[in-house]
CSV table of C-alpha atoms in Angstrom, one decimal:
chain,number,residue,atom,x,y,z
A,1,MET,CA,107.7,143.3,70.5
A,2,LEU,CA,106.4,140.0,69.0
A,3,LEU,CA,107.6,137.6,71.8
A,4,ARG,CA,106.9,139.7,74.9
A,5,ASN,CA,106.5,137.1,77.6
A,6,LYS,CA,107.4,134.1,75.8
A,7,THR,CA,110.1,131.9,76.1
A,8,VAL,CA,112.2,130.6,73.5
A,9,ILE,CA,115.2,128.0,73.1
A,10,VAL,CA,117.7,128.8,70.2
A,11,SER,CA,119.8,125.7,69.4
A,12,GLY,CA,123.5,126.1,67.9
A,13,VAL,CA,124.3,129.6,69.2
A,14,GLY,CA,127.6,130.8,68.0
A,15,ALA,CA,129.0,133.8,66.2
A,16,GLY,CA,126.6,133.8,63.1
A,17,LEU,CA,123.1,133.0,62.5
A,18,GLY,CA,122.2,131.6,66.1
A,19,HIS,CA,123.4,134.5,68.0
A,20,GLN,CA,121.4,136.9,65.6
A,21,VAL,CA,118.2,134.6,66.1
A,22,ALA,CA,118.9,135.1,70.2
A,23,ALA,CA,119.2,138.5,69.7
A,24,ALA,CA,116.0,139.3,67.8
A,25,CYS,CA,114.2,137.1,70.2
A,26,VAL,CA,115.4,139.3,73.3
A,27,ARG,CA,114.9,142.4,71.3
A,28,ASP,CA,111.3,141.3,70.9
A,29,GLY,CA,110.5,140.7,74.4
A,30,ALA,CA,111.6,136.8,74.8
A,31,SER,CA,113.3,135.2,77.4
A,32,VAL,CA,115.8,133.0,75.7
A,33,VAL,CA,117.5,130.0,76.5
A,34,LEU,CA,120.9,129.5,74.3
A,35,GLY,CA,122.1,126.1,73.6
A,36,ALA,CA,125.3,124.8,71.7
A,37,ARG,CA,128.3,122.5,72.3
A,38,THR,CA,131.0,125.1,72.8
A,39,GLU,CA,130.4,127.0,76.4
A,40,ALA,CA,132.5,129.8,75.4
A,41,ASN,CA,130.5,130.8,72.9
A,42,LEU,CA,127.4,130.6,74.9
A,43,ALA,CA,128.7,132.5,77.7
A,44,ALA,CA,129.7,135.6,75.0
A,45,SER,CA,126.4,135.6,73.3
A,46,ALA,CA,124.6,135.5,76.5
A,47,ALA,CA,126.9,138.7,77.8
A,48,ARG,CA,126.4,140.4,74.8
A,49,LEU,CA,122.5,139.8,74.5
A,50,ASP,CA,121.6,140.4,78.4
A,51,PRO,CA,124.7,141.5,80.6
A,52,SER,CA,122.3,141.3,83.7
A,53,GLY,CA,121.1,137.6,83.0
A,54,GLU,CA,117.9,138.1,83.7
A,55,ARG,CA,116.3,137.2,80.3
A,56,THR,CA,118.8,134.6,79.2
A,57,ALA,CA,120.0,131.2,80.2
A,58,TRP,CA,122.4,128.7,78.6
A,59,ARG,CA,123.8,125.3,78.8
A,60,ALA,CA,126.4,123.2,76.9
A,61,THR,CA,124.5,121.1,74.4
A,62,ASP,CA,124.8,118.5,72.0
A,63,ILE,CA,122.0,117.7,70.2
A,64,GLY,CA,123.0,114.6,69.5
A,65,ASP,CA,122.6,113.5,73.0
A,66,GLU,CA,119.1,113.2,74.0
A,67,ALA,CA,119.9,113.7,77.7
A,68,GLN,CA,121.5,117.0,76.9
A,69,CYS,CA,118.5,117.8,75.1
A,70,GLU,CA,116.4,117.2,77.9
A,71,ALA,CA,118.3,119.2,80.3
A,72,LEU,CA,118.1,122.1,77.8
A,73,ALA,CA,114.5,122.2,77.7
A,74,ALA,CA,114.5,121.5,81.8
A,75,LEU,CA,116.5,124.6,82.0
A,76,ALA,CA,113.9,126.8,80.4
A,77,VAL,CA,111.0,125.5,82.4
A,78,GLU,CA,113.4,125.8,85.7
A,79,ARG,CA,114.4,129.6,84.8
A,80,PHE,CA,111.4,130.9,82.7
A,81,GLY,CA,108.2,128.5,83.5
A,82,GLY,CA,108.1,126.9,80.1
A,83,ILE,CA,108.5,126.9,76.8
A,84,ASP,CA,106.9,128.7,73.8
A,85,ALA,CA,108.9,128.2,70.7
A,86,VAL,CA,112.1,126.5,69.9
A,87,VAL,CA,114.1,127.8,67.0
A,88,HIS,CA,116.5,124.9,65.5
A,89,VAL,CA,119.7,126.5,64.4
A,90,ALA,CA,122.1,123.7,65.2
A,91,ALA,CA,123.6,122.0,62.4
A,92,LEU,CA,126.6,120.0,60.8
A,93,ASP,CA,127.7,122.0,57.7
A,94,SER,CA,131.6,121.4,57.5
A,95,LEU,CA,131.2,118.1,55.2
A,96,PHE,CA,131.7,119.0,51.2
A,97,GLY,CA,131.6,116.9,48.6
A,98,GLY,CA,129.1,114.7,46.5
A,99,LEU,CA,128.1,111.1,45.6
A,100,ARG,CA,131.4,109.7,43.9
A,101,ASP,CA,133.7,110.9,46.9
A,102,ALA,CA,131.1,110.1,49.4
A,103,ASP,CA,132.4,108.7,53.0
A,104,PHE,CA,128.9,107.4,54.1
A,105,ASP,CA,130.2,107.3,57.7
A,106,SER,CA,130.8,110.9,57.7
A,107,TRP,CA,127.3,111.2,56.1
A,108,ARG,CA,125.5,109.5,58.9
A,109,SER,CA,127.1,111.9,61.5
A,110,VAL,CA,125.9,114.7,59.4
A,111,VAL,CA,121.9,113.2,59.2
A,112,ASP,CA,122.4,112.3,62.9
A,113,VAL,CA,122.8,116.1,63.7
A,114,ASN,CA,121.0,117.7,61.3
A,115,LEU,CA,117.9,115.5,61.1
A,116,PHE,CA,117.7,113.2,64.4
A,117,GLY,CA,119.3,116.0,66.6
A,118,THR,CA,116.9,118.7,65.3
A,119,LEU,CA,113.7,115.8,66.2
A,120,ARG,CA,115.4,115.0,69.8
A,121,MET,CA,115.3,118.4,70.6
A,122,THR,CA,111.7,118.9,69.6
A,123,ARG,CA,110.9,116.0,71.4
A,124,ALA,CA,112.5,117.4,74.4
A,125,CYS,CA,110.5,120.4,74.3
A,126,LEU,CA,107.1,118.7,73.3
A,127,PRO,CA,106.0,118.7,77.2
A,128,SER,CA,106.2,121.9,77.8
A,129,LEU,CA,105.0,123.3,74.3
A,130,VAL,CA,101.6,121.0,75.3
A,131,ALA,CA,101.4,122.5,78.8
A,132,ARG,CA,101.9,126.0,77.5
A,133,GLY,CA,98.7,125.2,75.1
A,134,GLY,CA,100.8,125.1,71.7
A,135,GLY,CA,103.5,126.9,70.4
A,136,SER,CA,106.2,127.0,67.4
A,137,VAL,CA,108.8,124.9,66.2
A,138,VAL,CA,111.3,126.6,63.8
A,139,MET,CA,113.7,124.5,61.6
A,140,ILE,CA,116.3,126.4,59.9
A,141,GLY,CA,116.8,124.7,56.7
A,142,THR,CA,118.6,125.5,53.1
A,143,GLN,CA,118.0,126.1,49.9
A,144,SER,CA,120.4,123.9,48.8
A,145,SER,CA,117.8,121.2,49.7
A,146,VAL,CA,115.8,121.9,47.0
A,147,ALA,CA,118.3,123.6,44.4
A,148,ALA,CA,121.9,122.4,44.7
A,149,PRO,CA,124.6,125.5,44.2
A,150,SER,CA,127.1,125.2,41.3
A,151,GLN,CA,129.9,126.8,43.4
A,152,VAL,CA,129.9,124.0,46.2
A,153,GLN,CA,129.0,120.7,46.8
A,154,GLN,CA,127.3,119.7,50.5
A,155,ALA,CA,125.3,116.8,49.3
A,156,ALA,CA,125.0,115.3,52.6
A,157,TYR,CA,124.1,118.7,54.3
A,158,ALA,CA,121.0,119.1,51.7
A,159,ALA,CA,120.1,115.5,52.0
A,160,SER,CA,119.7,115.7,55.6
A,161,LYS,CA,117.9,119.3,55.4
A,162,GLY,CA,115.7,117.9,52.8
A,163,GLY,CA,114.7,115.1,55.1
A,164,LEU,CA,114.0,117.8,57.9
A,165,VAL,CA,111.4,119.2,55.6
A,166,SER,CA,109.7,116.0,54.7
A,167,ALA,CA,109.8,115.5,58.6
A,168,MET,CA,108.6,118.9,59.0
A,169,TYR,CA,105.2,118.1,57.1
A,170,SER,CA,104.5,114.8,59.4
A,171,LEU,CA,105.3,116.9,62.4
A,172,ALA,CA,102.9,119.6,61.6
A,173,ARG,CA,100.4,117.3,61.1
A,174,GLU,CA,100.8,115.4,64.0
A,175,LEU,CA,101.5,118.2,66.5
A,176,GLY,CA,98.6,120.5,65.1
A,177,PRO,CA,95.6,119.2,67.7
A,178,ASP,CA,98.1,120.5,70.4
A,179,ARG,CA,98.5,124.0,68.3
A,180,ILE,CA,102.0,123.3,68.0
A,181,ARG,CA,102.9,125.0,64.5
A,182,VAL,CA,106.0,123.4,62.6
A,183,ASN,CA,108.1,125.6,59.8
A,184,THR,CA,111.3,125.6,58.2
A,185,VAL,CA,113.1,128.9,57.2
A,186,GLN,CA,115.3,128.0,53.9
A,187,PRO,CA,118.1,130.6,53.7
A,188,GLY,CA,119.9,130.7,50.4
A,189,TRP,CA,123.3,132.5,50.2
A,190,MET,CA,123.7,134.2,53.5
A,191,TRP,CA,126.0,137.1,54.6
A,192,GLY,CA,127.5,136.1,57.8
A,193,PRO,CA,130.7,134.4,59.1
A,194,PRO,CA,130.8,131.5,57.0
A,195,VAL,CA,130.0,133.0,53.5
A,196,GLU,CA,132.6,136.0,54.5
A,197,ALA,CA,135.1,133.3,54.7
A,198,TYR,CA,134.3,131.7,51.4
A,199,VAL,CA,134.1,135.1,49.7
A,200,THR,CA,137.5,135.8,51.3
A,201,PHE,CA,139.1,132.2,50.5
A,202,GLN,CA,137.8,132.0,47.1
A,203,ALA,CA,139.3,135.8,46.3
A,204,ARG,CA,142.8,135.1,47.6
A,205,SER,CA,142.6,131.6,45.7
A,206,GLU,CA,142.1,133.1,42.2
A,207,GLY,CA,143.6,136.3,43.0
A,208,VAL,CA,140.7,138.7,42.4
A,209,PRO,CA,139.0,141.3,44.4
A,210,GLU,CA,136.2,139.9,47.1
A,211,ALA,CA,133.8,142.2,45.1
A,212,GLU,CA,134.2,140.2,42.1
A,213,VAL,CA,133.4,136.9,44.0
A,214,LEU,CA,130.6,138.4,45.7
A,215,GLY,CA,129.5,139.7,42.6
A,216,ARG,CA,129.2,136.2,41.1
A,217,LEU,CA,126.8,135.4,43.9
A,218,THR,CA,124.4,138.2,43.7
A,219,GLU,CA,124.0,138.5,40.0
A,220,ARG,CA,121.5,135.8,39.9
A,221,MET,CA,119.6,137.6,42.5
A,222,ALA,CA,116.2,139.6,41.8
A,223,LEU,CA,117.5,141.9,44.8
A,224,PRO,CA,121.1,143.1,44.3
A,225,GLU,CA,122.6,142.1,47.5
A,226,LEU,CA,122.7,138.7,49.6
A,227,ALA,CA,120.3,138.2,52.7
A,228,THR,CA,122.0,138.5,56.0
A,229,ASP,CA,121.7,136.2,59.0
A,230,ALA,CA,119.9,139.0,60.8
A,231,ASP,CA,117.4,138.8,58.1
A,232,VAL,CA,117.0,135.0,58.3
A,233,ALA,CA,116.7,136.0,62.2
A,234,GLU,CA,113.7,138.3,61.5
A,235,CYS,CA,111.8,135.2,59.7
A,236,ALA,CA,112.6,133.1,62.4
A,237,VAL,CA,110.9,135.5,64.9
A,238,PHE,CA,108.1,136.1,62.8
A,239,LEU,CA,107.3,132.3,62.5
A,240,ALA,CA,108.0,131.5,66.4
A,241,SER,CA,105.7,134.6,67.3
A,242,ASP,CA,101.4,134.7,67.4
A,243,ARG,CA,101.8,136.6,64.3
A,244,ALA,CA,102.1,133.5,62.0
A,245,ARG,CA,99.3,131.6,64.2
A,246,ALA,CA,97.5,130.4,61.0
A,247,ILE,CA,100.9,129.1,59.4
A,248,THR,CA,102.3,125.6,59.8
A,249,GLY,CA,103.8,122.9,57.5
A,250,GLN,CA,105.5,125.6,55.3
A,251,SER,CA,109.1,126.4,54.1
A,252,LEU,CA,110.1,130.3,53.5
A,253,LEU,CA,112.9,131.0,51.3
A,254,VAL,CA,114.8,133.9,52.4
A,255,ASN,CA,117.5,134.3,49.2
A,256,ALA,CA,117.1,137.9,48.0
A,257,GLY,CA,115.2,136.4,45.0
A,258,GLU,CA,118.0,133.8,43.8
A,259,LEU,CA,115.1,130.7,43.4
A,260,MET,CA,111.3,131.7,43.6
A,261,ARG,CA,108.9,129.1,44.1
């Protein structure tokens, strides 16, 4: 019960990683406030996690909107008395391509959500984190910000998440005196709805078994399988907890050993 009596905000709760993070937080004793743009996803996730509704609350939230970020933070204070941690899962990762075909207006949208949106949500939580005597900010980054994959191009996504890691260092130094820790989890290929869809699409496009496509991903890894959404969620819970009280300004790769640093 790493998060007993804690209140955690989780942004970007859908069917994949966001739900897994929220589920792990509830399992480990936290009250959890869920945010995402789609109300149906939030309602479904909350119902699965906590049918009684006693330990969860949710509000439709676009982290591109500062007022909505502040409303989500206010909900946490109203329902559970404060905020001890925020885990940033919300991201725009649907833009593919590199520099040659770049639509920089679309890139700006990615940066606004992934970088500025995360910072907006963090700032909205600061008054309560300070009032609690400290806490934890956990950002979900990506391995592609330090080692671009060969299978797909997501230059805008990688650049936005790379900027977030750079911001993390400054935030860790700025917020450290208030005992607020700031860390990043950097997944590589992660078995969950997006990668499952990628494997299925590639297999059908090439006319090969899904196991062959999956094998191309795992053959570069020290462990012979992909990390899962749940594996990444476990790392986020650890960093959100007091077990990580002396860890700040750090990036943790969760990638089955594909990239070692």
